[in-house]
Coordinates of C-alpha atoms in Angstrom, one line a residue:
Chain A
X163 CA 5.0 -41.7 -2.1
X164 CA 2.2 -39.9 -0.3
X165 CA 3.1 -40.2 3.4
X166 CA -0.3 -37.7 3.8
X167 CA -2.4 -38.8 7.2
X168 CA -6.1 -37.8 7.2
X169 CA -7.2 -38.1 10.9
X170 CA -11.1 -39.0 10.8
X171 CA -11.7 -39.6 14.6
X172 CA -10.1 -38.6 17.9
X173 CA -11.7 -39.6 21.2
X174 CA -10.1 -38.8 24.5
X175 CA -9.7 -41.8 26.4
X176 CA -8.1 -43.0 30.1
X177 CA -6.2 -39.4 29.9
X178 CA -4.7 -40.2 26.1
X179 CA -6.2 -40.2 22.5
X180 CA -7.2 -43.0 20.6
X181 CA -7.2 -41.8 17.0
X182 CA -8.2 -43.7 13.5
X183 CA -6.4 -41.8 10.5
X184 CA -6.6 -42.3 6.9
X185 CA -3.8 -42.5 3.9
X186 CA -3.3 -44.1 1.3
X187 CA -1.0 -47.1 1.3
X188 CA 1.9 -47.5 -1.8
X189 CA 2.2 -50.9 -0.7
X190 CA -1.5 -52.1 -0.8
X191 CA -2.3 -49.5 -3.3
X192 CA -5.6 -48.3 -1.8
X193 CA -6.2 -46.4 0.8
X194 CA -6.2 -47.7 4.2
X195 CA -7.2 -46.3 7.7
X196 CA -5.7 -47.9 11.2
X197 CA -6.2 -46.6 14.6
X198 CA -3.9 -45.9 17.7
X199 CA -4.3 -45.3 21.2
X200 CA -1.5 -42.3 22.5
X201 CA -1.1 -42.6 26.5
X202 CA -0.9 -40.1 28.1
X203 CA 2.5 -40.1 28.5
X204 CA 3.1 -39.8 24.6
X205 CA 2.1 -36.3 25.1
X206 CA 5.5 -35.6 27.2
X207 CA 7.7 -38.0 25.5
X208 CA 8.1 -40.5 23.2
X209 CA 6.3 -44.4 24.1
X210 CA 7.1 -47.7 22.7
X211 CA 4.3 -48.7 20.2
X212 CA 2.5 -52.6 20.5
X213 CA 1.2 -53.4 17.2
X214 CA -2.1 -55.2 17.3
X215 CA -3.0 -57.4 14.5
X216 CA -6.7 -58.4 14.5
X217 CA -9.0 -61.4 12.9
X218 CA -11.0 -62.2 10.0
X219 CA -13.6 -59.9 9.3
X220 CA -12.1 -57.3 12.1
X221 CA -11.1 -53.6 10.6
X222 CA -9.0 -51.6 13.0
X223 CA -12.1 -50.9 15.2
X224 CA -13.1 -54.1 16.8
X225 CA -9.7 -53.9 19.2
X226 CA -10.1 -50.5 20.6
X227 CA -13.7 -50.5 21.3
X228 CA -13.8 -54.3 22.6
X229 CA -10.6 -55.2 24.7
X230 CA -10.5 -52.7 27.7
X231 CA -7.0 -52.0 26.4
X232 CA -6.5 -48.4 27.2
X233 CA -6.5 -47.9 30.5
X234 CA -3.4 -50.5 31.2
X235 CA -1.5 -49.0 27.9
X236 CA -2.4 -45.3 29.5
X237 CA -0.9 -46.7 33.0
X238 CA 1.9 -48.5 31.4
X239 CA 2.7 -45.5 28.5
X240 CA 2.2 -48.1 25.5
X241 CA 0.8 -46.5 22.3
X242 CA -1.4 -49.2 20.6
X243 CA -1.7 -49.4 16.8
X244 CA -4.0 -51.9 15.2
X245 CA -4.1 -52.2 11.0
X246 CA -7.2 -53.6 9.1
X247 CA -6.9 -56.7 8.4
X248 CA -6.9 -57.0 4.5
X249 CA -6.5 -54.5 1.5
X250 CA -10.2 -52.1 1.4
X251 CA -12.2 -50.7 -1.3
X252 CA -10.6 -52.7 -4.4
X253 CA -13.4 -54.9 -5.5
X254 CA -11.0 -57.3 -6.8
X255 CA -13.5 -60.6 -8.0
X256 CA -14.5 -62.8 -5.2
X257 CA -12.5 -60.4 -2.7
X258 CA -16.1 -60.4 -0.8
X259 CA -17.4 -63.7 -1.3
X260 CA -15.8 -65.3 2.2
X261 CA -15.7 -64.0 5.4
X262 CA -12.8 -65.8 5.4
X263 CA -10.8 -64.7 1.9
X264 CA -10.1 -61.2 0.5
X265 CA -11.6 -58.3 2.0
X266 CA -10.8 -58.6 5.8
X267 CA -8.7 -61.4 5.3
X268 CA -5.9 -60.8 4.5
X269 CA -3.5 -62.9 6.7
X270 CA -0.4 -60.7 6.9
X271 CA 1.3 -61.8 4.0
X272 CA 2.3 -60.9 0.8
X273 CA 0.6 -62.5 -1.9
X274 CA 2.4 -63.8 -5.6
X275 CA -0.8 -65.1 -7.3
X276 CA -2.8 -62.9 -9.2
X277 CA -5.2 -60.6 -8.8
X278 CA -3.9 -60.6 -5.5
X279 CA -0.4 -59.6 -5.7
X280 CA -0.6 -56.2 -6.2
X281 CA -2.5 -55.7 -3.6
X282 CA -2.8 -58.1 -0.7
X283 CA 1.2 -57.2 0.1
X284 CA 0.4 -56.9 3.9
X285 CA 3.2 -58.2 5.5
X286 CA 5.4 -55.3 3.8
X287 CA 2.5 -53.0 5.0
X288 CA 2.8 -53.8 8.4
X289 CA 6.7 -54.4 8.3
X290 CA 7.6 -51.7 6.9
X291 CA 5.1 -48.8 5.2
X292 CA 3.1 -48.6 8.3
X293 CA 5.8 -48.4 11.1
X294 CA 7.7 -45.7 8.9
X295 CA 4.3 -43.9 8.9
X296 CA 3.6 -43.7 12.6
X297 CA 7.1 -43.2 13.7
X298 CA 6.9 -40.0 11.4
X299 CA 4.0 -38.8 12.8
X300 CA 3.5 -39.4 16.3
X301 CA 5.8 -40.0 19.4
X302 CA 6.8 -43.1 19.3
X303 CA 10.4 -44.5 19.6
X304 CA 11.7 -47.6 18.2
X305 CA 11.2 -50.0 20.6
X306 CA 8.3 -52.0 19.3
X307 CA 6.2 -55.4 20.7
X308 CA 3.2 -57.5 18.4
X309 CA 0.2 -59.1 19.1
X310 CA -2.9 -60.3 18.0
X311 CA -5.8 -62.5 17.8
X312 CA -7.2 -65.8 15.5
X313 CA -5.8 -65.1 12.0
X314 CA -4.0 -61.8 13.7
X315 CA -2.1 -64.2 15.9
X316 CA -1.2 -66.0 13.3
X317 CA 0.4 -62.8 11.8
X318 CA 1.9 -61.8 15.3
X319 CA 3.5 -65.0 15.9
X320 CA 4.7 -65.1 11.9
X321 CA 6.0 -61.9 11.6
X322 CA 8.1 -61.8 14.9
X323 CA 9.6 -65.3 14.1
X324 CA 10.4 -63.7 11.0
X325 CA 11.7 -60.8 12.1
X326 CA 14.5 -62.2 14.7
X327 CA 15.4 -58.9 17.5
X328 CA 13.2 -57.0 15.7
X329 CA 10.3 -57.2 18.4
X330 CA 10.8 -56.5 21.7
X331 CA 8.1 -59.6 22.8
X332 CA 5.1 -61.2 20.8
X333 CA 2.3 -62.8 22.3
X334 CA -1.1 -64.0 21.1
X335 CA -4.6 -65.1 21.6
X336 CA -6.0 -67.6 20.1
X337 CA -3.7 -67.7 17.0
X338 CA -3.5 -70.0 14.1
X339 CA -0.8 -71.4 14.7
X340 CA -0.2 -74.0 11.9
X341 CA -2.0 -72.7 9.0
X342 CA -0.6 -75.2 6.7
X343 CA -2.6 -77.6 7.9
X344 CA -6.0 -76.0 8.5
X345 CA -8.9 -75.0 6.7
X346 CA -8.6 -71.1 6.9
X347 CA -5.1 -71.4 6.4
X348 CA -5.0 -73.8 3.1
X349 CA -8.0 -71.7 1.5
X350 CA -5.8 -68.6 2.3
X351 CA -2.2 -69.7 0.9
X352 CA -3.8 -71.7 -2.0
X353 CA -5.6 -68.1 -2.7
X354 CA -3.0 -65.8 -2.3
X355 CA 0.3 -68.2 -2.9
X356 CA -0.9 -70.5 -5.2
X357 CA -0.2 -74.6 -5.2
X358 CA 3.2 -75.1 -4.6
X359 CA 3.1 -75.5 -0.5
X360 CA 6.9 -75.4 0.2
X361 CA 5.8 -70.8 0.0
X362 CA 3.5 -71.5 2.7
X363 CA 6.0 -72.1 5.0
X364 CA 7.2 -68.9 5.6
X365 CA 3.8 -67.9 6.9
X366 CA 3.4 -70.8 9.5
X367 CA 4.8 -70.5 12.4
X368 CA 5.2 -73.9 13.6
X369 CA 7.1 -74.3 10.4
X370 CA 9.9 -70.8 11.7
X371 CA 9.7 -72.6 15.3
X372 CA 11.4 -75.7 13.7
X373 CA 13.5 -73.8 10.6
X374 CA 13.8 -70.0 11.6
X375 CA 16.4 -68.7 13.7
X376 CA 14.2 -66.9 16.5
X377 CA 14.2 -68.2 19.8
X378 CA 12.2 -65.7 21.2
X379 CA 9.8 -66.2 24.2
X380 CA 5.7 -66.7 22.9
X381 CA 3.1 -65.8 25.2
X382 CA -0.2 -67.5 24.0
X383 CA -3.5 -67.4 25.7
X384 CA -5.8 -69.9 24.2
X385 CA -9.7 -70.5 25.5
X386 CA -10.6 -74.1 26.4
X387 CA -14.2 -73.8 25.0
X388 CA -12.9 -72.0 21.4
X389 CA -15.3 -73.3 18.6
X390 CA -12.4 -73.0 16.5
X391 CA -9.8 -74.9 18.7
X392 CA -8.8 -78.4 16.8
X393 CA -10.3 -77.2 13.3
X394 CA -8.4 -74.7 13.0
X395 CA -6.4 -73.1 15.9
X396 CA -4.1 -76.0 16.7
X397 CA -2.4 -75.2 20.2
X398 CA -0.9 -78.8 20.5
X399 CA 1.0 -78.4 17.0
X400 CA 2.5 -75.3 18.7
X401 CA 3.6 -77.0 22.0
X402 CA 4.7 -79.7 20.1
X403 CA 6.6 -77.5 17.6
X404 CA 8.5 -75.4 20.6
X405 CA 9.3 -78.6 22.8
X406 CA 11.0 -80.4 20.3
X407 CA 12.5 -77.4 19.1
X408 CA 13.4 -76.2 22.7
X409 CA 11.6 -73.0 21.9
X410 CA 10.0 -71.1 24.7
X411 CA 6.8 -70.9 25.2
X412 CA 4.7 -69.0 27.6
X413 CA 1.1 -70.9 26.9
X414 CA -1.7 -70.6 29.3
X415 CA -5.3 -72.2 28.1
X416 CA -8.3 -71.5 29.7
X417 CA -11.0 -73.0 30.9
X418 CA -14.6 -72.2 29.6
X419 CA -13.0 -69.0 27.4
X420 CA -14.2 -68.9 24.2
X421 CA -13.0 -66.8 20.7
X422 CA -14.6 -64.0 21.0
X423 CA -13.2 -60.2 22.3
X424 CA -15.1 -61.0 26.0
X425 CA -12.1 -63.5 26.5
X426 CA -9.6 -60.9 25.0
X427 CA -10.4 -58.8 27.5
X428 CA -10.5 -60.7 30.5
X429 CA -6.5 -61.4 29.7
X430 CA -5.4 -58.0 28.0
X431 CA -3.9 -56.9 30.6
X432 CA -1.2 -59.9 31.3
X433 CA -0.2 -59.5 27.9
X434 CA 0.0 -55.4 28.1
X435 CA 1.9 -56.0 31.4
X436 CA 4.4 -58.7 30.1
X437 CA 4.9 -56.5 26.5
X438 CA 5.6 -53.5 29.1
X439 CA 8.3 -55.3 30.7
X440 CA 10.3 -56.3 27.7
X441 CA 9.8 -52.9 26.2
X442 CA 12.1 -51.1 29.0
X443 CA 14.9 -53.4 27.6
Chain B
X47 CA -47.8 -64.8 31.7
X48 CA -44.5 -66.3 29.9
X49 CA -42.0 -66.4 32.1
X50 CA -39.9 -68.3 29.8
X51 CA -35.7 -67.3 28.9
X52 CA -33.8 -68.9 25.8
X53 CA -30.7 -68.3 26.6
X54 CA -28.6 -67.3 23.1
X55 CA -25.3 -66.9 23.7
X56 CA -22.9 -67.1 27.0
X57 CA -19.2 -65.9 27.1
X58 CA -17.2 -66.5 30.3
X59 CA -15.5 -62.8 31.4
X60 CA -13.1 -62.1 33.7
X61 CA -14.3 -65.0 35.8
X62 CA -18.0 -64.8 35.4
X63 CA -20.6 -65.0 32.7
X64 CA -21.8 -62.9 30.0
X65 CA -24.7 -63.9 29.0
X66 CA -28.1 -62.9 26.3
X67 CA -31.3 -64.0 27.0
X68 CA -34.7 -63.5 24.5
X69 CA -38.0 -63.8 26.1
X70 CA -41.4 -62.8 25.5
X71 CA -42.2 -59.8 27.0
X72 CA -46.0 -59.1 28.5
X73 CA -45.2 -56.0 29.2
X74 CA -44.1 -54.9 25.6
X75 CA -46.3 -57.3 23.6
X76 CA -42.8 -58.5 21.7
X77 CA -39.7 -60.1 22.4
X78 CA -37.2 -59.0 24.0
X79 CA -33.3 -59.5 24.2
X80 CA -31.4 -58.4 27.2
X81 CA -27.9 -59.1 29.0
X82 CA -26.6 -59.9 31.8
X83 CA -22.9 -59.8 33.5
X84 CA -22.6 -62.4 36.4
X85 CA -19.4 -61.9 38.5
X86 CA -17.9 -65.1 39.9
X87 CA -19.5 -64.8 43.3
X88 CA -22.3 -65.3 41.7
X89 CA -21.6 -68.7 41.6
X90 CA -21.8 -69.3 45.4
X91 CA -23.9 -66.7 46.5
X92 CA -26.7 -64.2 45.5
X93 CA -24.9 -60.8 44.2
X94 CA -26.8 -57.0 43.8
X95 CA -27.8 -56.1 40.6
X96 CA -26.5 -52.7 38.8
X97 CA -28.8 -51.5 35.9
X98 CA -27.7 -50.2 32.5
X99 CA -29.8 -48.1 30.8
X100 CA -28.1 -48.0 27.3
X101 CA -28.8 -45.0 24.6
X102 CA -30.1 -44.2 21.3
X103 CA -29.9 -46.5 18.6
X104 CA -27.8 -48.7 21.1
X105 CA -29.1 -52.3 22.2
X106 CA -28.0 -54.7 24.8
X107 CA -24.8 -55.4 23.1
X108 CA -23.1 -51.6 23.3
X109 CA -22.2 -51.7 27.0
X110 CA -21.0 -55.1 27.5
X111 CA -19.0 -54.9 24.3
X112 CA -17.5 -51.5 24.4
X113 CA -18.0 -50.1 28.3
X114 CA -14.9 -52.7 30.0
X115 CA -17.2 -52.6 33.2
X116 CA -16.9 -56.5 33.7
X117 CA -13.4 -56.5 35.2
X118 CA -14.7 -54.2 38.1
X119 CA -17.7 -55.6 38.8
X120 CA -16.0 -58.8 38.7
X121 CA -13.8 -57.7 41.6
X122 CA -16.9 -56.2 43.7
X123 CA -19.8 -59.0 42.9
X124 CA -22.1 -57.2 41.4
X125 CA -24.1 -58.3 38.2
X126 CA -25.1 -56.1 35.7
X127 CA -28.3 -55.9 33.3
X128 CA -28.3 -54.6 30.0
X129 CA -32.0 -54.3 28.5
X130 CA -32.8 -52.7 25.0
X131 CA -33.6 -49.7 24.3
X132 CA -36.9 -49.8 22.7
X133 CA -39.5 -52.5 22.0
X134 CA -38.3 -54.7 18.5
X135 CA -39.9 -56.3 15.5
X136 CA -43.5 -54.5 15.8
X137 CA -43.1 -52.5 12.4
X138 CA -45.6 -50.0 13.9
X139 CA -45.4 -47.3 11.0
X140 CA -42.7 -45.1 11.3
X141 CA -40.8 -46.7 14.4
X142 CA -37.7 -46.7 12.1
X143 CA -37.7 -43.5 10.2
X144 CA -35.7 -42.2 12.5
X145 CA -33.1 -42.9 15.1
X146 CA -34.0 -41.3 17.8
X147 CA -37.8 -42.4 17.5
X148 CA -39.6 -45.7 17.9
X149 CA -36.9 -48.1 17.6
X150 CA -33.8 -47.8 19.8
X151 CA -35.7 -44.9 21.5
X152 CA -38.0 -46.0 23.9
X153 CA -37.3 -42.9 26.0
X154 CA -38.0 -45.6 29.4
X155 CA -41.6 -43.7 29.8
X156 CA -44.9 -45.2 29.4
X157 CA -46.3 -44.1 26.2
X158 CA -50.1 -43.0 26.2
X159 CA -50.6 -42.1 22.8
X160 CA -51.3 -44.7 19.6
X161 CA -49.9 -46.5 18.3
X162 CA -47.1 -46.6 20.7
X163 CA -49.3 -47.3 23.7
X164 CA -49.7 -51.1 23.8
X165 CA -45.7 -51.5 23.4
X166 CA -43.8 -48.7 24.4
X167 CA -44.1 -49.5 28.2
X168 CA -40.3 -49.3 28.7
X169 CA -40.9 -47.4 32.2
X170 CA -42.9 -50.9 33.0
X171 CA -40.7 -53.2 31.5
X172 CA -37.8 -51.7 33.3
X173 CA -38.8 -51.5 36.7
X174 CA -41.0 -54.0 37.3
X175 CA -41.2 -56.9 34.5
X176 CA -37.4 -57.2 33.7
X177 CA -36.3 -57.6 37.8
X178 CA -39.5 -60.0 38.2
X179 CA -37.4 -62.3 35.7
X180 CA -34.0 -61.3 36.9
X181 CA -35.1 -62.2 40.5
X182 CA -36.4 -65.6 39.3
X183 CA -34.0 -66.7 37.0
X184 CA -30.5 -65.5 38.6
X185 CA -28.6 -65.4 41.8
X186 CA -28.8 -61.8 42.4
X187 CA -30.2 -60.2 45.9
X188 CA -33.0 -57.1 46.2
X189 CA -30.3 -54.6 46.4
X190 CA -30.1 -52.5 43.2
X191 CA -28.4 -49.3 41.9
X192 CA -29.1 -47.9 38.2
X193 CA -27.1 -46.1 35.9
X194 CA -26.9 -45.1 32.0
X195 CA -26.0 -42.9 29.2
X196 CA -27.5 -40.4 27.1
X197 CA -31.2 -41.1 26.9
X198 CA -30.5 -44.6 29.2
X199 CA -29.0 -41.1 31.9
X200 CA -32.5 -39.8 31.7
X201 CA -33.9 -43.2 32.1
X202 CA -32.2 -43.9 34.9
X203 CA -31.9 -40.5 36.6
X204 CA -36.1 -40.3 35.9
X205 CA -36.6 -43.9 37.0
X206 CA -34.3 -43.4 40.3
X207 CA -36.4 -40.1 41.4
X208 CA -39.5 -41.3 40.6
X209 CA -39.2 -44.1 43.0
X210 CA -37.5 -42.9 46.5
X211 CA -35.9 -45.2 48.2
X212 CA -35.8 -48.3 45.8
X213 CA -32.6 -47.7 44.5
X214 CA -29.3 -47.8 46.2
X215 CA -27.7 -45.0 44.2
X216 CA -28.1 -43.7 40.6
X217 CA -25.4 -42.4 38.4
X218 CA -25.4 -41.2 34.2
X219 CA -23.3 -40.5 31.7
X220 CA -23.8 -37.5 29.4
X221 CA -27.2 -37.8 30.8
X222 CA -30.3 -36.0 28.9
X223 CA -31.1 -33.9 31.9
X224 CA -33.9 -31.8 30.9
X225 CA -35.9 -33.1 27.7
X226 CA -39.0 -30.6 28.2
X227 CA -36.3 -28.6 26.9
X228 CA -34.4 -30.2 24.4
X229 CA -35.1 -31.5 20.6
X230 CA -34.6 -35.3 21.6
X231 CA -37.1 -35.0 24.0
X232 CA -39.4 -33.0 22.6
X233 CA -39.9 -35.1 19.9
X234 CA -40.1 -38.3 22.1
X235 CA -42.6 -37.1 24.3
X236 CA -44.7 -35.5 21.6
X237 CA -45.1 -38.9 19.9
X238 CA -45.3 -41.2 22.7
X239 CA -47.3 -38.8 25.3
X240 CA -48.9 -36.9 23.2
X241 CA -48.9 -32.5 23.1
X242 CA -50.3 -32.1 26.9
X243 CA -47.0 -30.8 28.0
X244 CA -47.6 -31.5 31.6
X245 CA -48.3 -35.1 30.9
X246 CA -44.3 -34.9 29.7
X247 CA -43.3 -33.4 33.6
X248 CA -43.1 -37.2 35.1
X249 CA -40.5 -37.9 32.7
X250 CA -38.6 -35.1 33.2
X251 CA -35.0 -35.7 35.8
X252 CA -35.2 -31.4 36.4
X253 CA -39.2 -31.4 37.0
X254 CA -38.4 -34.0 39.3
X255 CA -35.8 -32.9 41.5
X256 CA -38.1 -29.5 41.9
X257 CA -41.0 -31.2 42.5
X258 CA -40.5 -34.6 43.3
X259 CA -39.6 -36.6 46.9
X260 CA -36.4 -37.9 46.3
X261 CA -33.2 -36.0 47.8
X262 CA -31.0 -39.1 46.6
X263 CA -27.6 -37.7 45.4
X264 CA -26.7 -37.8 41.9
X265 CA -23.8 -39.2 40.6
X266 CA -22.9 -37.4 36.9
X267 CA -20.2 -38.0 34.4
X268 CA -19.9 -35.4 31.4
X269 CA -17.5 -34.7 28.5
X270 CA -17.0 -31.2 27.6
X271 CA -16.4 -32.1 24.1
X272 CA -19.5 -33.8 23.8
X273 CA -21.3 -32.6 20.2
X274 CA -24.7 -32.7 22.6
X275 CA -23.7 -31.0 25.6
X276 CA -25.9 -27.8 25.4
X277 CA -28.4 -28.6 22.7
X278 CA -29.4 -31.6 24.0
X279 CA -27.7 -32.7 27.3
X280 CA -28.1 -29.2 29.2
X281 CA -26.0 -30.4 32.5
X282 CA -26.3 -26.8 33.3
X283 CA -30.4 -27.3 33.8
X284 CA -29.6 -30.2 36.3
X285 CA -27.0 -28.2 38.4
X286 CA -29.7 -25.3 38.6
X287 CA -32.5 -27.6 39.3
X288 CA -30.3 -29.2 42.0
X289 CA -28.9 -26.1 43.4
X290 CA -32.3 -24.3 43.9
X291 CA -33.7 -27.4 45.6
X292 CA -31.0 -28.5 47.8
X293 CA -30.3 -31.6 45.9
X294 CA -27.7 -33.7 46.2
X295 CA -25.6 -33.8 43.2
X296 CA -22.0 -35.2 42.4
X297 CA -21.2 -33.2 39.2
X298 CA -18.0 -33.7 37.1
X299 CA -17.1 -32.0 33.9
X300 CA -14.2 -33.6 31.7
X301 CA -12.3 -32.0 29.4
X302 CA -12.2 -33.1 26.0
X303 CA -14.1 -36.4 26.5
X304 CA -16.9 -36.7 24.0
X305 CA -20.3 -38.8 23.8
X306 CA -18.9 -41.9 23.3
X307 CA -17.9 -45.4 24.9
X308 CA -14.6 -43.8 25.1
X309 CA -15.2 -41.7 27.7
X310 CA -17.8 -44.3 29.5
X311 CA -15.0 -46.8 29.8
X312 CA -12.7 -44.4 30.9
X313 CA -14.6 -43.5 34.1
X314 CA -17.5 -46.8 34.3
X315 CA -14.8 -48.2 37.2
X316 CA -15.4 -44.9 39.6
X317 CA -19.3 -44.9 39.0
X318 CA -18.9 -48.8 39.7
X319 CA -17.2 -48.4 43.1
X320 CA -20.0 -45.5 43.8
X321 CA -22.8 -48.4 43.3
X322 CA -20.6 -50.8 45.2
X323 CA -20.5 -48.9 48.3
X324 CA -24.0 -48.1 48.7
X325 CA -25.5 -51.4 47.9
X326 CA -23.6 -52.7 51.1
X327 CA -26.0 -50.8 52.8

């Protein structure tokens, strides 16, 4: 199991480094590159890491150029490491047909159908091969938080219901937060987990809210003026899910926001500050 | 003369409004694309301007995407403008052979030579088409300040001491400080201007600061790790040219920044606070 990191970039940034590496992964079986922002701090001692899971089409790029993260992790001592999104370089058949299916899209599961299944395994990637990987080599400790946006929000939300103590706090923008029951979400599961829908569930987080044992707090910042709000996004599916559920929910929706990274950024901050919080615990 | 704007896309950020517009420029003899950031004050009163002169191969989009400048200028009220770098969709032969010629590399000077000459007027467009619009179609006052990076640092350094007085201040990033001198420039002004080297002096930040009227102090931002620094950047020209003529000049060197949006984002909030404090004057 080659644990081998090839850095390809390092740019100094708000005092720290953000980095993009190289390896190959034994759980996607290709090779993968993610990125992560070091604060300054990390170069002292070791920081708790937020993982940041991005949306369809994103790689690991779109986060650290776009959301103005760095200088709030660099002031707070929060490393930052965001994955790609989907399995690279395979050319499985029809993995680049969709924007929205394969290649960049590879909603933070682990598929059973083939030809997916031996590849699109990213829930175990970012559960477990990639965390081993950066607490090997880098200065992180174990305290960890999770985040993301659209179909990453979806994975943020999934994975720390899933995962109950395992992260510190989880928040999201924008998240799909009911996959089962929207269009992205159906074409995805049907894809990568076939017909029978009762496997879906354990990728939908309004499904965990009502059947999971996590009661962990959500922070969710939603725009008002998303294209993708009712299609797709479902915000009142979640609210509904946590008040009968008495789950708590932190959710905020703003007006005249829309999906995009210039909305991210405006709220980055709150989320870094509230992750930061929970991360002294 | 057109005067027209089609607005094509809007995002609300951190309070205010980024926003593209396309309009047919006279200027240029094409359309044009630029941006513009619009603080929330803008909403109830007319708000300075800050321009961004953007580098090669760079558009409107870089900055606003990747600089994080809008939180800041949100909290002072001031807008920003982000033109392009070069006139767009000519096909003039051999504007895209080459990435730092023709397209994305409009250099901000007035070419002279064919075929360049009846569309690269980026000097024109800049400083007196694009704030004709700007004025008539926003709420912004007639107090300005100009800034950029790379070859949008020699646009705006060039543009600021060419006309005394009209800016509030002028800052740069990495700028291109001395193009008589270096391969970007040479090139540039060979094709757009011709081989009469003393044609080239106008556009020229170090010619100017020896031979020009302006004593306005120069704000500069460099990265000591930048891959350009002495082939093509030469800071160490500027600080001469300065020094021997008693001009003002705010220098800093960082160490291990490089050329890119990295190190702009990690210092656009001092050169913003720079601007902010002159154009109360």
């Amino acid at each position: 199991m080659s644990k081998k990191l090839t850095e390809i970039a390092a740019n100094k940034s708000f005092g720290g480094w953000h980095k993009r590496f190289k390896h190959f992964s034994t759980t996607l079986n290709c090779e993968m590159i993610f990125a992560i922002y070091l604060p300054p701090k990390a170069d002292t001692e070791k920081v708790p890491v937020l993982w940041w899971l991005s949306g369809l089409t994103c790689t690991d790029e779109n986060f650290m150029q776009k959301a103005g993260a760095q200088k709030t992790a660099a002031e707070l001592g929060i490393a930052i490491v965001c994955p790609d999104t989907s399995p690279r370089g395979l050319n499985l058949p029809g993995d680049s047909d969709n924007y929205d299916f394969g290649v960049g899209a590879g909603f933070y599961l682990n598929a059973t159908r083939e030809p997916w299944k031996n590849n699109y395994q990213m829930y175990d990637y970012i559960t477990k091969e990639l965390p081993e990987l950066v607490r090997k080599n880098f200065p992180v400790n174990d305290k960890e938080s999770i985040s993301g946006h659209s179909m990453g929000g979806h994975g943020a939300l999934v994975i720390a219901l899933s995962s109950p103590y395992r992260y510190k706090s989880v928040s999201a923008f924008a998240p799909i937060t009911n996959p089962v029951n929207s269009p992205w979400g159906q074409k995805a599961f049907t894809g990568y987990l076939g017909d029978d829908r009762e496997s879906w569930n354990a990728y939908d987080a309004c499904y965990l809210i009502a059947n999971g044992t996590s009661k962990q707090q959500l922070f969710i910042d939603q725009g008002q003026a998303d294209n993708f709000l009712s299609a797709q996004l479902k915000p009142d599916a979640l609210q509904k899910a946590c008040a009968e559920n008495q789950h708590p929910l932190k959710f905020r929706l703003h007006a005249g926001y829309d999906h995009s990274y210039f909305f991210i950024a405006s709220f980055i901050e709150d989320h870094l500050r509230y992750h930061a919080q929970h991360l002294k615990n």
